[in-house]
């Protein structure tokens, strides 16, 4: 299955949903293929898409089958999945999460004086360590709470700004 995507980090790439899985890391890894899940839940995905397609921030290329599938698998009810899709689209727009690809910036190298840079300067590389032990799997984040100065964090970042470091971390795959 091939799709075009309008996510900034997918610009110019034809995205293929593989019909051949990577080798399992452990024998108990029997997760289904995304392509099989899309086929299995096609009617629900299409129903959710029909409900959100008139939303002013909806983009067919960006909000594709795998993206909508996540909401169906999470909520298992079309109405709540549709509400979650709309809320997510609005949230991502409000915080400009789709404007640029920041995944290549390690959290501890975020520059500037904003809340994200302040957070990572205080947490430091001893408080948060990222590792990719298997190139076919995702990032593992080690959070060493004893190495984080929480008093300094709460004094340095306003309550309203706390969301930014967490958005940065989530966008970076944490």
Backbone as JSON, one array per atom type, in Angstrom:
{
  "sequence": "XXXXXXXXXXXXXXXXXXXXXXXXXXXXXXXXXXXXXXXXXXXXXXXXXXXXXXXXXXXXXXXXXXXXXXXXXXXXXXXXXXXXXXXXXXXXXXXXXXXXXXXXXXXXXXXXXXXXXXXXXXXXXXXXXXXXXXXXXXXXXXXXXXXXXXXXXXXXXXXXXXXXXXXXXXXXXX",
  "N": [[0.87, -1.17, 0.0], [0.71, 2.14, -0.93], [1.18, 5.54, -0.02], [0.83, 9.08, -0.11], [2.18, 11.61, 1.93], [1.65, 14.54, 3.91], [3.08, 15.32, 6.08], [5.72, 17.25, 7.44], [8.2, 15.93, 7.76], [8.0, 13.88, 6.0], [8.13, 14.79, 3.49], [8.22, 14.57, 0.01], [8.45, 11.83, -0.02], [7.28, 8.66, -0.87], [5.21, 6.86, 1.0], [5.35, 3.63, 2.13], [3.34, 1.03, 3.25], [4.31, -1.73, 4.71], [3.9, -5.09, 3.63], [5.33, -7.09, 4.47], [6.6, -8.14, 7.4], [9.14, -6.95, 9.75], [11.72, -9.03, 11.1], [10.78, -10.76, 14.05], [11.74, -9.57, 17.29], [11.67, -11.03, 19.57], [10.37, -14.33, 20.1], [7.76, -14.23, 21.0], [6.67, -12.02, 19.86], [4.11, -11.28, 18.12], [2.68, -9.39, 16.75], [0.14, -7.95, 14.66], [0.33, -7.01, 11.15], [0.36, -3.6, 10.07], [-0.93, -3.09, 7.66], [-2.69, -5.26, 7.55], [-4.31, -4.67, 9.74], [-5.49, -2.31, 8.87], [-6.99, -3.25, 6.7], [-8.73, -4.98, 8.08], [-10.16, -3.16, 9.68], [-11.29, -1.38, 7.92], [-13.93, -0.34, 7.34], [-14.59, 1.12, 9.66], [-12.49, 2.98, 9.76], [-13.05, 4.4, 7.42], [-15.55, 5.45, 8.12], [-14.9, 7.15, 10.26], [-13.21, 8.92, 8.88], [-15.08, 10.08, 7.12], [-16.59, 11.5, 8.94], [-14.79, 13.43, 9.87], [-13.78, 14.72, 7.68], [-14.79, 17.15, 6.82], [-13.75, 18.96, 8.54], [-12.0, 21.98, 9.06], [-9.19, 21.81, 9.4], [-8.48, 19.32, 8.6], [-6.55, 17.13, 6.6], [-6.37, 15.07, 3.92], [-4.08, 13.66, 2.97], [-2.34, 13.86, 5.11], [-3.74, 12.97, 7.35], [-4.02, 10.07, 7.27], [-4.83, 6.56, 6.56], [-3.32, 4.87, 8.49], [-2.96, 6.78, 10.51], [-5.6, 7.46, 11.29], [-6.45, 4.94, 12.06], [-5.16, 4.49, 14.51], [-6.73, 5.96, 16.29], [-9.19, 4.65, 16.16], [-8.46, 2.08, 17.14], [-7.73, 2.78, 19.7], [-10.05, 3.92, 20.89], [-12.33, 2.44, 20.14], [-14.94, 3.11, 19.6], [-16.84, 4.77, 17.26], [-17.82, 7.41, 17.55], [-16.4, 8.51, 19.78], [-13.81, 8.14, 18.87], [-13.83, 9.8, 16.62], [-14.24, 12.31, 17.84], [-11.84, 12.46, 19.26], [-9.99, 12.53, 17.16], [-10.59, 15.03, 15.98], [-10.05, 16.73, 18.15], [-7.32, 16.26, 18.44], [-6.27, 17.13, 15.99], [-6.84, 19.87, 16.23], [-5.36, 20.5, 18.56], [-2.72, 19.93, 17.72], [-2.49, 21.88, 15.77], [-2.81, 24.23, 17.27], [-0.45, 24.26, 18.8], [1.46, 24.29, 16.84], [2.59, 21.85, 15.93], [2.95, 20.53, 13.57], [4.54, 21.95, 11.92], [7.34, 21.8, 11.51], [10.02, 19.43, 11.22], [11.32, 18.13, 14.03], [12.59, 15.98, 14.97], [15.25, 15.28, 14.58], [16.72, 16.7, 16.38], [18.37, 16.19, 19.26], [16.92, 15.98, 22.5], [18.46, 17.19, 24.59], [19.95, 19.03, 23.24], [18.48, 21.17, 22.47], [18.21, 24.51, 21.66], [18.31, 27.91, 22.95], [16.25, 30.14, 25.0], [13.79, 29.38, 25.75], [11.03, 27.45, 27.25], [11.44, 24.71, 26.63], [14.21, 24.41, 26.1], [15.17, 25.32, 28.58], [14.1, 23.38, 30.31], [15.49, 21.02, 29.42], [18.12, 21.81, 29.9], [18.19, 21.88, 32.68], [17.36, 19.27, 33.4], [19.26, 17.76, 32.07], [21.79, 15.52, 30.64], [22.2, 13.5, 32.39], [19.87, 13.15, 33.74], [18.04, 12.43, 31.8], [18.26, 10.02, 29.44], [18.63, 8.82, 26.16], [18.18, 6.0, 24.06], [18.75, 3.77, 21.35], [18.51, 0.69, 21.1], [17.97, -1.25, 19.22], [17.9, -1.04, 15.83], [15.59, -1.48, 14.4], [13.52, -0.92, 16.03], [11.86, 1.3, 18.39], [12.75, 4.3, 20.27], [14.25, 4.16, 23.48], [13.7, 5.66, 26.52], [15.48, 6.62, 29.29], [14.76, 7.69, 32.38], [16.15, 9.25, 34.98], [15.22, 9.88, 37.92], [16.38, 10.68, 40.36], [18.47, 12.25, 39.56], [17.46, 14.61, 38.72], [16.73, 17.98, 39.27], [14.04, 18.87, 40.65], [12.97, 20.99, 42.1], [14.32, 23.22, 41.09], [13.4, 23.06, 38.45], [10.61, 23.58, 38.74], [10.72, 26.19, 39.64], [11.85, 27.47, 37.51], [10.35, 27.17, 35.21], [7.3, 28.3, 34.07], [3.91, 27.52, 35.07], [2.15, 27.56, 32.89], [3.93, 27.13, 30.81], [4.79, 24.53, 31.01], [3.78, 22.6, 29.3], [5.17, 22.73, 26.87], [7.88, 21.44, 27.0], [7.04, 18.77, 27.22], [5.53, 18.39, 24.93], [7.56, 18.66, 23.08], [9.12, 16.43, 23.74], [7.27, 14.34, 23.21], [6.89, 14.7, 20.49], [9.38, 14.1, 19.64], [9.34, 11.44, 19.89], [9.36, 10.34, 22.42]],
  "CA": [[0.0, 0.0, 0.0], [1.52, 3.35, -1.0], [0.46, 6.75, 0.32], [1.56, 10.35, -0.02], [1.97, 12.23, 3.23], [2.01, 15.95, 3.95], [3.86, 15.63, 7.26], [6.96, 17.87, 6.96], [9.32, 14.99, 7.74], [7.77, 12.89, 4.95], [8.08, 15.52, 2.21], [8.88, 13.94, -1.12], [8.6, 10.39, 0.17], [6.11, 7.8, -1.0], [5.22, 6.01, 2.18], [4.85, 2.28, 1.88], [2.98, 0.22, 4.4], [4.88, -3.02, 4.36], [3.14, -6.32, 3.79], [6.31, -8.04, 4.98], [7.07, -7.6, 8.68], [10.53, -7.18, 10.13], [11.85, -10.23, 11.92], [10.47, -10.5, 15.47], [12.87, -9.46, 18.2], [11.49, -12.21, 20.43], [9.39, -15.21, 19.46], [6.41, -13.86, 21.43], [6.24, -10.84, 19.11], [3.2, -11.73, 17.07], [1.81, -8.28, 16.4], [-0.32, -7.97, 13.26], [0.82, -5.96, 10.26], [-0.5, -2.42, 9.96], [-1.76, -3.26, 6.47], [-3.77, -6.18, 7.91], [-5.23, -3.95, 10.63], [-6.24, -1.37, 8.03], [-7.98, -4.05, 5.97], [-9.71, -5.47, 9.05], [-10.96, -2.07, 10.23], [-11.54, -0.44, 6.82], [-15.23, 0.34, 7.46], [-14.52, 2.08, 10.77], [-11.59, 4.06, 9.33], [-13.79, 5.21, 6.44], [-16.61, 6.18, 8.82], [-14.24, 8.25, 10.99], [-12.77, 9.89, 7.87], [-16.27, 10.8, 6.65], [-17.01, 12.42, 10.01], [-13.82, 14.5, 10.1], [-13.28, 15.27, 6.41], [-15.22, 18.54, 6.63], [-13.06, 19.81, 9.52], [-11.11, 22.87, 8.3], [-7.77, 21.45, 9.54], [-8.27, 17.96, 8.11], [-5.85, 16.95, 5.33], [-6.44, 13.65, 3.59], [-2.74, 13.08, 2.86], [-1.7, 13.84, 6.43], [-4.56, 12.17, 8.26], [-4.2, 8.9, 6.43], [-5.38, 5.36, 7.2], [-2.66, 4.49, 9.75], [-3.19, 7.82, 11.51], [-6.97, 7.29, 11.78], [-6.53, 3.62, 12.7], [-4.75, 4.62, 15.92], [-7.86, 6.46, 17.08], [-10.18, 3.57, 16.25], [-7.96, 1.04, 18.03], [-7.7, 3.31, 21.06], [-11.36, 4.27, 21.43], [-13.27, 1.37, 19.82], [-16.27, 3.66, 19.31], [-16.66, 5.75, 16.2], [-18.07, 8.77, 18.03], [-15.28, 8.99, 20.61], [-12.63, 8.2, 18.0], [-13.98, 11.01, 15.8], [-13.99, 13.45, 18.73], [-10.4, 12.48, 19.56], [-9.3, 12.98, 15.94], [-10.8, 16.47, 15.86], [-9.32, 17.39, 19.23], [-5.89, 16.13, 18.16], [-5.96, 18.05, 14.88], [-6.86, 21.23, 16.77], [-4.24, 20.61, 19.49], [-1.48, 20.01, 16.94], [-2.48, 23.19, 15.11], [-2.61, 25.26, 18.3], [0.95, 24.26, 19.24], [2.32, 24.25, 15.65], [3.36, 20.61, 15.96], [3.14, 20.0, 12.22], [5.23, 22.96, 11.12], [8.69, 21.4, 11.12], [10.51, 18.16, 11.74], [12.32, 18.38, 15.08], [13.07, 14.69, 15.49], [16.71, 15.15, 14.49], [17.35, 17.48, 17.45], [18.31, 15.5, 20.55], [16.31, 16.88, 23.49], [19.44, 17.94, 25.39], [20.62, 20.02, 22.39], [17.54, 22.23, 22.1], [18.85, 25.8, 21.94], [17.47, 29.07, 23.25], [15.87, 30.44, 26.37], [12.4, 28.98, 25.96], [10.79, 26.42, 28.26], [12.0, 23.4, 26.25], [15.65, 24.47, 26.34], [15.35, 25.43, 30.03], [13.83, 22.05, 30.87], [16.56, 20.07, 29.14], [19.35, 22.25, 30.58], [18.1, 21.49, 34.09], [17.31, 17.81, 33.49], [20.59, 17.32, 31.66], [21.95, 14.19, 30.06], [22.19, 12.5, 33.46], [18.48, 12.93, 34.14], [17.32, 11.82, 30.69], [19.15, 9.4, 28.45], [17.9, 8.16, 25.09], [18.96, 4.93, 23.45], [18.08, 2.97, 20.32], [19.27, -0.56, 21.15], [17.68, -2.05, 18.02], [17.56, -0.07, 14.77], [14.26, -1.76, 13.89], [12.54, -0.6, 17.07], [11.84, 2.7, 18.78], [13.66, 4.88, 21.26], [14.01, 3.91, 24.9], [14.09, 6.81, 27.33], [15.8, 6.33, 30.68], [14.59, 8.89, 33.2], [16.77, 9.01, 36.29], [14.58, 10.89, 38.75], [17.29, 11.17, 41.4], [19.42, 13.17, 38.95], [16.73, 15.79, 38.24], [16.45, 18.98, 40.3], [12.65, 19.26, 40.42], [12.75, 22.32, 42.68], [14.81, 24.19, 40.1], [12.48, 23.0, 37.32], [9.34, 24.26, 39.04], [10.98, 27.62, 39.78], [12.37, 28.02, 36.25], [9.37, 27.06, 34.12], [5.97, 28.66, 34.56], [2.9, 26.48, 34.94], [1.63, 27.61, 31.53], [4.95, 26.68, 29.87], [5.15, 23.14, 31.22], [3.35, 21.74, 28.2], [6.14, 22.74, 25.77], [8.87, 20.36, 27.02], [6.41, 17.48, 27.0], [5.2, 18.31, 23.5], [8.82, 18.42, 22.39], [9.48, 15.03, 23.98], [6.35, 13.46, 22.5], [7.15, 14.84, 19.06], [10.64, 13.42, 19.38], [9.14, 10.01, 20.03], [9.44, 9.86, 23.8]],
  "C": [[0.91, 1.22, 0.0], [0.64, 4.57, -0.73], [1.38, 7.94, 0.22], [1.22, 10.96, 1.33], [2.37, 13.69, 3.17], [2.71, 16.32, 5.26], [5.2, 16.2, 6.79], [8.13, 16.9, 6.85], [9.14, 13.88, 6.7], [7.73, 13.53, 3.57], [8.86, 14.78, 1.14], [9.05, 12.44, -1.02], [7.27, 9.7, -0.08], [6.18, 6.8, 0.13], [4.64, 4.66, 1.83], [4.51, 1.61, 3.19], [3.35, -1.21, 4.02], [3.88, -4.15, 4.55], [4.07, -7.43, 4.27], [6.87, -7.47, 6.29], [8.57, -7.77, 8.86], [10.57, -8.44, 10.98], [11.53, -9.89, 13.37], [11.75, -10.43, 16.29], [12.86, -10.64, 19.16], [10.38, -13.06, 19.82], [7.95, -14.89, 19.87], [5.86, -12.66, 20.67], [5.39, -11.3, 17.92], [2.2, -10.63, 16.69], [1.38, -8.36, 14.94], [0.31, -6.84, 12.46], [-0.16, -4.8, 10.24], [-1.44, -2.58, 8.76], [-2.93, -4.21, 6.75], [-4.79, -5.5, 8.82], [-6.09, -2.97, 9.83], [-7.33, -2.12, 7.26], [-9.09, -4.5, 6.91], [-10.66, -4.37, 9.52], [-11.32, -1.01, 9.19], [-12.85, 0.33, 7.01], [-15.21, 1.4, 8.55], [-13.63, 3.27, 10.41], [-12.34, 4.99, 8.37], [-14.9, 6.02, 7.11], [-16.02, 7.37, 9.6], [-13.8, 9.33, 10.0], [-13.97, 10.72, 7.36], [-16.73, 11.83, 7.67], [-16.07, 13.6, 10.19], [-13.4, 15.23, 8.83], [-13.72, 16.71, 6.16], [-14.59, 19.5, 7.65], [-12.06, 20.69, 8.76], [-9.63, 22.52, 8.38], [-7.46, 20.05, 9.03], [-7.58, 17.98, 6.75], [-5.79, 15.46, 5.04], [-5.05, 13.0, 3.55], [-2.05, 12.95, 4.22], [-2.44, 12.89, 7.38], [-5.01, 10.91, 7.53], [-4.73, 7.7, 7.22], [-4.66, 4.97, 8.48], [-2.91, 5.51, 10.87], [-4.58, 7.66, 12.12], [-7.15, 5.96, 12.51], [-6.16, 3.7, 14.18], [-5.92, 5.04, 16.8], [-8.94, 5.4, 17.22], [-9.71, 2.5, 17.23], [-7.92, 1.49, 19.48], [-9.09, 3.43, 21.66], [-12.44, 3.22, 21.19], [-14.72, 1.82, 19.63], [-16.06, 4.79, 18.31], [-16.82, 7.18, 16.71], [-16.9, 9.29, 18.84], [-13.99, 9.06, 19.81], [-12.66, 9.47, 17.15], [-13.71, 12.26, 16.63], [-12.5, 13.59, 19.04], [-9.6, 12.95, 18.35], [-9.39, 14.5, 15.83], [-10.01, 17.22, 16.93], [-7.81, 17.35, 18.97], [-5.47, 17.06, 17.04], [-5.89, 19.49, 15.4], [-5.68, 21.47, 17.72], [-2.93, 20.77, 18.73], [-1.37, 21.34, 16.22], [-2.17, 24.3, 16.11], [-1.14, 25.38, 18.7], [1.94, 24.11, 18.08], [3.17, 22.98, 15.57], [3.63, 20.03, 14.58], [3.94, 20.93, 11.33], [6.62, 22.54, 10.66], [9.05, 20.08, 11.79], [11.6, 18.46, 12.77], [12.92, 17.09, 15.61], [14.58, 14.56, 15.46], [17.43, 15.91, 15.59], [17.26, 16.68, 18.75], [17.78, 16.47, 21.61], [17.31, 17.74, 24.25], [20.19, 18.98, 24.55], [19.67, 21.1, 21.89], [18.15, 23.55, 22.56], [17.82, 26.85, 22.34], [17.17, 29.22, 24.72], [14.45, 30.02, 26.7], [12.27, 27.84, 26.96], [11.39, 25.05, 27.91], [13.5, 23.38, 26.54], [15.94, 24.53, 27.84], [15.16, 24.07, 30.69], [15.01, 21.11, 30.66], [17.9, 20.5, 29.72], [19.34, 21.8, 32.03], [18.12, 19.97, 34.23], [18.66, 17.22, 33.13], [20.64, 15.9, 31.14], [22.01, 13.1, 31.14], [20.77, 12.2, 33.93], [17.65, 12.24, 33.07], [18.32, 11.29, 29.68], [18.3, 8.65, 27.45], [18.79, 7.11, 24.45], [18.1, 4.24, 22.4], [18.86, 1.65, 20.25], [19.07, -1.45, 19.92], [17.2, -1.1, 16.94], [16.17, -0.31, 14.17], [13.15, -1.43, 14.89], [12.68, 0.86, 17.46], [12.87, 3.06, 19.83], [13.26, 4.42, 22.66], [14.53, 5.12, 25.66], [14.31, 6.34, 28.77], [15.69, 7.64, 31.45], [15.1, 8.55, 34.59], [16.32, 10.13, 37.23], [15.51, 11.49, 39.8], [18.27, 12.2, 40.86], [18.76, 14.48, 38.48], [16.42, 16.71, 39.42], [15.03, 19.54, 40.07], [12.32, 20.63, 41.02], [13.17, 23.4, 41.69], [13.89, 24.22, 38.88], [11.21, 23.81, 37.59], [9.53, 25.76, 39.23], [11.34, 28.27, 38.45], [11.36, 28.02, 35.11], [7.99, 27.34, 34.68], [4.98, 27.51, 34.32], [2.35, 26.41, 33.51], [2.62, 27.06, 30.5], [5.32, 25.21, 30.01], [4.8, 22.25, 30.05], [4.41, 21.66, 27.1], [7.2, 21.64, 25.85], [8.26, 18.98, 26.74], [5.96, 17.3, 25.56], [6.46, 18.02, 22.71], [9.23, 16.96, 22.54], [8.59, 14.09, 23.21], [6.6, 13.53, 20.99], [8.45, 14.18, 18.68], [10.53, 11.92, 19.61], [9.26, 9.48, 21.43], [8.06, 9.51, 24.31]]
}
